[in-house]
Coordinates of C-alpha atoms in Angstrom, one line a residue:
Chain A
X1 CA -22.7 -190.0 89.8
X2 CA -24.5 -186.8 91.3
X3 CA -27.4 -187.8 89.2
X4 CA -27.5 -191.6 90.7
X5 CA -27.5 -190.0 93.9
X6 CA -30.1 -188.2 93.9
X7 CA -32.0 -190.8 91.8
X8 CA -31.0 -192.7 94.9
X9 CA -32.8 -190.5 97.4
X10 CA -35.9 -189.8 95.2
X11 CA -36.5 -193.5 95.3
X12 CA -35.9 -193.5 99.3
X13 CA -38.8 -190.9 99.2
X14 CA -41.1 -192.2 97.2
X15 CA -40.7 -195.6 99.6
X16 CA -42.0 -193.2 102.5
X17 CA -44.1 -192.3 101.1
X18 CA -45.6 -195.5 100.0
X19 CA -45.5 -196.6 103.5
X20 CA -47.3 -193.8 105.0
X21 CA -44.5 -193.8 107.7
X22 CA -41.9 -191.1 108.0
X23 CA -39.1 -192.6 109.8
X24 CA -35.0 -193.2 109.5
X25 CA -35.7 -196.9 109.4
X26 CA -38.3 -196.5 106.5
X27 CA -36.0 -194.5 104.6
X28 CA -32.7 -196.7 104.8
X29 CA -35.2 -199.4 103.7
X30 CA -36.1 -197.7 100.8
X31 CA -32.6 -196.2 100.0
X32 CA -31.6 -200.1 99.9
X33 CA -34.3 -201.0 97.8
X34 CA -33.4 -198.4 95.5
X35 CA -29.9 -198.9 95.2
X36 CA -31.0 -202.4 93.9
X37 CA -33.5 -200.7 91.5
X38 CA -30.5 -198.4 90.3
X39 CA -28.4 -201.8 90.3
X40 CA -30.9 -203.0 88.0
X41 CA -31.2 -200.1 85.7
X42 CA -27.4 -198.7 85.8
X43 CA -27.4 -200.0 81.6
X44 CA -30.0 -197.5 81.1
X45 CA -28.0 -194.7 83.3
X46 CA -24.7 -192.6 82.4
X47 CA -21.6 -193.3 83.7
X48 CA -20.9 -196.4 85.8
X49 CA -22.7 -197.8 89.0
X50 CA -22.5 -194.8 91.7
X51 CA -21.4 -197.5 94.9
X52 CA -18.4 -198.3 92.8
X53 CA -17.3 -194.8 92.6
X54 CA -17.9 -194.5 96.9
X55 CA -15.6 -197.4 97.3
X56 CA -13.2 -196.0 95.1
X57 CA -13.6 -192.6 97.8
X58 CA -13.3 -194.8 101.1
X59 CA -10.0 -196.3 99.7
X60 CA -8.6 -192.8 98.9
X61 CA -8.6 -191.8 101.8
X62 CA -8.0 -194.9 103.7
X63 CA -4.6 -194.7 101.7
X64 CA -4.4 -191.2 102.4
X65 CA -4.2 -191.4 106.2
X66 CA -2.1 -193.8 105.8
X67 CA 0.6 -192.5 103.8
X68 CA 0.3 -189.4 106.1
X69 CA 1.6 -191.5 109.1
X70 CA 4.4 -193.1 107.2
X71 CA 5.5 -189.6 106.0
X72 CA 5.8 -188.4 109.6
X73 CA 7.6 -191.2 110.5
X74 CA 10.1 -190.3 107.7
X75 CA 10.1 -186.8 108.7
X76 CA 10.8 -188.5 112.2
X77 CA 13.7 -189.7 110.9
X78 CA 15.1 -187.5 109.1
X79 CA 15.0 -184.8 112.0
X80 CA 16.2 -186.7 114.8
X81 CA 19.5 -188.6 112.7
X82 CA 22.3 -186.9 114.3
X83 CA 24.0 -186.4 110.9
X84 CA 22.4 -184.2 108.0
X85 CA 23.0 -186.2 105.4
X86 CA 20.3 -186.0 103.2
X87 CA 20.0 -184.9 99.8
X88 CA 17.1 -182.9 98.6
X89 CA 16.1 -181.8 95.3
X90 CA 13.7 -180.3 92.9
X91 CA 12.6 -183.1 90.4
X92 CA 9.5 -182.7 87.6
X93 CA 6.8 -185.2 87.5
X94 CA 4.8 -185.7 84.2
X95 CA 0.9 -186.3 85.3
X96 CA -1.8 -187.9 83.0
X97 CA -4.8 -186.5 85.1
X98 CA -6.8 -183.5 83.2
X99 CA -9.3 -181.8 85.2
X100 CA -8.4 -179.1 88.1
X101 CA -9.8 -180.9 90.9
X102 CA -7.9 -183.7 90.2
X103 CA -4.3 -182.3 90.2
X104 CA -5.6 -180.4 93.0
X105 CA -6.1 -183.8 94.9
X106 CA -3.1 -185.3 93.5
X107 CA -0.8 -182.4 95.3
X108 CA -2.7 -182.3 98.1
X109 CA -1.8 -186.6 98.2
X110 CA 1.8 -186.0 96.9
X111 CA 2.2 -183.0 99.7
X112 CA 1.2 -185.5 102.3
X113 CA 3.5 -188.4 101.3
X114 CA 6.9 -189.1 102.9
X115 CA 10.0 -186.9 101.8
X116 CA 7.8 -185.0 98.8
X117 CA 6.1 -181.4 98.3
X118 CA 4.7 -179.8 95.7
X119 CA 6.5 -176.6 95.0
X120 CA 4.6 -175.4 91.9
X121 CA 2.6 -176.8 89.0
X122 CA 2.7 -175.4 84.8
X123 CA 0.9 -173.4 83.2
X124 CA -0.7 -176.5 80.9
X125 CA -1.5 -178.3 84.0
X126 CA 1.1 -181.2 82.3
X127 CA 3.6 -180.8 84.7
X128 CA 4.3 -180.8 88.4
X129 CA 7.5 -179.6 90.3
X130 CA 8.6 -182.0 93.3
X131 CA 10.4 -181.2 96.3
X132 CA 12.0 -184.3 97.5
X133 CA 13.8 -184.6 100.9
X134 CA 15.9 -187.7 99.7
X135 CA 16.1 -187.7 96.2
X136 CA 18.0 -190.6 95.6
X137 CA 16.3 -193.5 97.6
X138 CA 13.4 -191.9 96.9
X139 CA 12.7 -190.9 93.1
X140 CA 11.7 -194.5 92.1
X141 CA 9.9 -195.9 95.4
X142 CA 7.9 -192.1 94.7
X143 CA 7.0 -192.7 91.2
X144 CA 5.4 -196.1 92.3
X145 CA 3.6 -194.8 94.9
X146 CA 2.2 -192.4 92.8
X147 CA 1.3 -194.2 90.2
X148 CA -0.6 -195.7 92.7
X149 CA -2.6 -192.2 93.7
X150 CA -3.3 -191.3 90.2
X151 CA -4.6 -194.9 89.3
X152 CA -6.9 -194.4 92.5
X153 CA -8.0 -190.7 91.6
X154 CA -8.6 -192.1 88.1
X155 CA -10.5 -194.8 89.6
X156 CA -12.9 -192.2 91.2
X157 CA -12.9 -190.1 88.5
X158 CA -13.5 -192.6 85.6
Chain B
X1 CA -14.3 -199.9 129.4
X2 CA -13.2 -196.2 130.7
X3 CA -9.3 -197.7 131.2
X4 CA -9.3 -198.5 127.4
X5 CA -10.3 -195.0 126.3
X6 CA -8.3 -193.9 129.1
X7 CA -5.2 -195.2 127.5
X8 CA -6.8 -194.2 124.0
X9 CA -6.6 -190.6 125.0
X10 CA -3.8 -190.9 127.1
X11 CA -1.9 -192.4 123.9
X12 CA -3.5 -189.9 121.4
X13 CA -2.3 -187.0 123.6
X14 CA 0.9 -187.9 123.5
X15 CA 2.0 -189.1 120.5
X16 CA -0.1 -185.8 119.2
X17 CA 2.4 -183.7 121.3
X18 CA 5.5 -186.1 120.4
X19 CA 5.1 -184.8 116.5
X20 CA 4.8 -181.4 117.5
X21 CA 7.9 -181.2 119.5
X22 CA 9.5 -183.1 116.6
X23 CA 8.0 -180.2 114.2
X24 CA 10.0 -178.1 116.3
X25 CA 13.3 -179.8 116.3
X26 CA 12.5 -179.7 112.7
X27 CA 12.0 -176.2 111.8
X28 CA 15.5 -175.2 114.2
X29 CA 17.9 -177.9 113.2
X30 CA 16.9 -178.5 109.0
X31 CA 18.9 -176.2 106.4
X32 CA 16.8 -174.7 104.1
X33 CA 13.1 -173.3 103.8
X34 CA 12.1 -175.9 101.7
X35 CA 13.0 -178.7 104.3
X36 CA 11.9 -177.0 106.9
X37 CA 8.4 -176.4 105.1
X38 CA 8.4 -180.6 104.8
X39 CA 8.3 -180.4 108.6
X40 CA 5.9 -177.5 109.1
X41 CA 3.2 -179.3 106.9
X42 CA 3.5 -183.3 107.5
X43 CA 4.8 -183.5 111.1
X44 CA 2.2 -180.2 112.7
X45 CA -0.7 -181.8 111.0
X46 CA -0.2 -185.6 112.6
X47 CA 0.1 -183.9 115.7
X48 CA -2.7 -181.2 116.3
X49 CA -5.0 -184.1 114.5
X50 CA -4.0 -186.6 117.4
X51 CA -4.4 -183.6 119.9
X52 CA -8.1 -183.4 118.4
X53 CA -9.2 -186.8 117.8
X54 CA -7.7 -187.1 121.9
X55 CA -10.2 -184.5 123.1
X56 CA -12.8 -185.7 121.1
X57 CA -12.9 -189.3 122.7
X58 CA -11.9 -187.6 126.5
X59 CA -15.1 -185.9 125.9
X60 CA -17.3 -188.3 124.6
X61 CA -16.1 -190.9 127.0
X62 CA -16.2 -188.7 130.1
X63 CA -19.2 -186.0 129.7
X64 CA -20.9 -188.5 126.9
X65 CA -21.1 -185.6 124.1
X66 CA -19.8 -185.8 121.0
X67 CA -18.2 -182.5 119.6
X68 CA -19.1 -182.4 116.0
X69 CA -16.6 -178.9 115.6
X70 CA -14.2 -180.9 116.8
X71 CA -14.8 -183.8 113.9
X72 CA -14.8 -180.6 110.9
X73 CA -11.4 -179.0 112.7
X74 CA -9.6 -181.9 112.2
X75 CA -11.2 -181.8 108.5
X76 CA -10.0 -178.2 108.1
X77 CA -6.8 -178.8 109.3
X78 CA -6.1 -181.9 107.2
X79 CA -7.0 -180.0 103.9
X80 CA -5.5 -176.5 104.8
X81 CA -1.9 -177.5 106.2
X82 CA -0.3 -178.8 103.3
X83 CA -1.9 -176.1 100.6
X84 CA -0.1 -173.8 103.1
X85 CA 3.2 -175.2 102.9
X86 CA 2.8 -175.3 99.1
X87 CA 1.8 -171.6 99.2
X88 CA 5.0 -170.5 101.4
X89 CA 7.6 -173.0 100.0
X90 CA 6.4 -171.4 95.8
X91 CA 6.2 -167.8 97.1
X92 CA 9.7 -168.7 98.4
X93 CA 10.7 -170.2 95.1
X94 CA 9.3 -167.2 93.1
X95 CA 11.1 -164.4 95.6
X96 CA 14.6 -166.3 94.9
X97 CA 15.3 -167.9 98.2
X98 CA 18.3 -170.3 97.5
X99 CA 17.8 -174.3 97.9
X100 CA 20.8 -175.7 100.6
X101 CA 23.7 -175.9 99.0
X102 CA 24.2 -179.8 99.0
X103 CA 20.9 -180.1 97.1
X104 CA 21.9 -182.2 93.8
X105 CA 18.7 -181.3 91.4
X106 CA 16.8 -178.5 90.5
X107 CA 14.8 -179.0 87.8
X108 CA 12.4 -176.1 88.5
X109 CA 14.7 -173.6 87.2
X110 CA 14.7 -175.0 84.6
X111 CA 10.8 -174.9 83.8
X112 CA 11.1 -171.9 81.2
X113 CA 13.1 -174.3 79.1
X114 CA 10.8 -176.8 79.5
X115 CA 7.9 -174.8 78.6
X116 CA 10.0 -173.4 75.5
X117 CA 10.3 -177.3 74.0
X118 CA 7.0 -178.0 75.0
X119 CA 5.9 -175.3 72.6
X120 CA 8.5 -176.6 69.8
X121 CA 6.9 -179.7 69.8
X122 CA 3.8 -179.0 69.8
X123 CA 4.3 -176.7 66.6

């Protein structure tokens, strides 16, 4: 993806340059042009086309504002009932994703989501220890929701 | 035009201070560290990031600049605040601070056993 990028940008230059003028306009104009280029090319290129992977980023983190309001409104909730009747726990959470920066974002995303928190991950990065605020109405409507996040982490990551 | 950002900021400002008050209830009235660390981390970042993004659009509305430290403080904020409350809740964990007494699952003291049949099956 880096690669396509700056592929991307090279092109944008080289348009400039061709034009002889040195402007913004100019340069989103060849940008464009050699996104199309890059469109064209992407068999002879690793890795998938890069604008794929930069939707795949604008939905993350769409998702992850809004999963960060609906947790606070749970946390709302759960604050203000007059009775304490919740039931929290410590659950483990098997994880498929591989690379550091990617359980890293996962945490970060399951930290943020209503009623969970990440209280430690294994040594074999296989694992990850939940705290949940509501463990029983929560453990399955969780495990969707993050099937959800690693299916969208895996979508930037693929 | 100014009475819509008017009642943007106005809103913003607000509901920004609403969640920290509620982070506040939140850390007296919930048992345990744990729960009280959910509070700290979800409810304190809403709100100082609607206290931000409020300030940023008084200013740009009213003096017509646009605070760019504003824009990476909320950034900071938003990725800081919950590895913090992973940080203290662990380092509580690790130290041997109980769970409330009405919690119904801990599967994290249990992680040495889990390793353990890891390591059988592998083998």
């Amino acid at each position: 993806m880096a690669f396509q990028l700056l592929l991307n940008f090279f092109l944008a230059f080289l348009w400039m340059f061709m034009a002889g003028t040195f402007n913004l306009a100019n340069f989103i104009i060849g940008y464009f042009l050699g996104m199309l280029v890059i469109f064209g090319m992407r068999r002879f290129l690793s890795g998938r086309f890069y604008m794929g992977k930069i939707v795949a980023i604008i939905k993350l983190t769409l998702m992850f504002v809004w999963e960060l309001i609906k947790a606070n409104f749970e946390v709302l909730l759960i604050v203000l009932k007059p009775k304490m009747d919740m039931k929290p726990g410590i659950f483990k959470y098997d994880t498929e994703l591989k690379k550091d920066w990617e359980i890293t974002l996962l945490s970060l995303l399951i930290t943020l989501t209503p009623g969970t928190l990440v209280m430690d991950v294994s040594d074999d990065n296989e694992t990850l220890y939940i705290h949940a605020l509501n463990i029983p109405d929560v453990n399955q409507a969780v495990s969707s929701i993050k099937d959800g996040f690693e299916k969208a982490i895996m979508e930037v990551s693929r | 035009m100014t009475d819509i950002s008017d009642i943007l900021i106005i809103l913003f400002i607000l509901i920004g201070a609403f969640f920290s008050v509620v982070t506040a209830i939140g850390l007296i009235r919930l048992p345990d560290i744990y729960s009280r660390t959910h509070a700290a981390s979800k409810s304190a970042t809403l709100g100082v990031m609607c206290i931000l993004i409020g300030t940023l659009i008084f200013f740009l509305t009213e003096e017509g600049f646009f605070n760019s430290r504003i824009v990476l403080g909320i950034f900071f904020v938003l990725i800081t605040a919950p590895v913090g409350g992973h940080l203290i809740s662990r380092a509580a964990y690790n130290a041997g601070v109980k769970l409330w007494d009405k919690s119904i699952q801990d599967d994290l003291a249990k992680k040495e056993q889990f390793e353990k049949e890891k390591e059988g099956s592998r083998y």
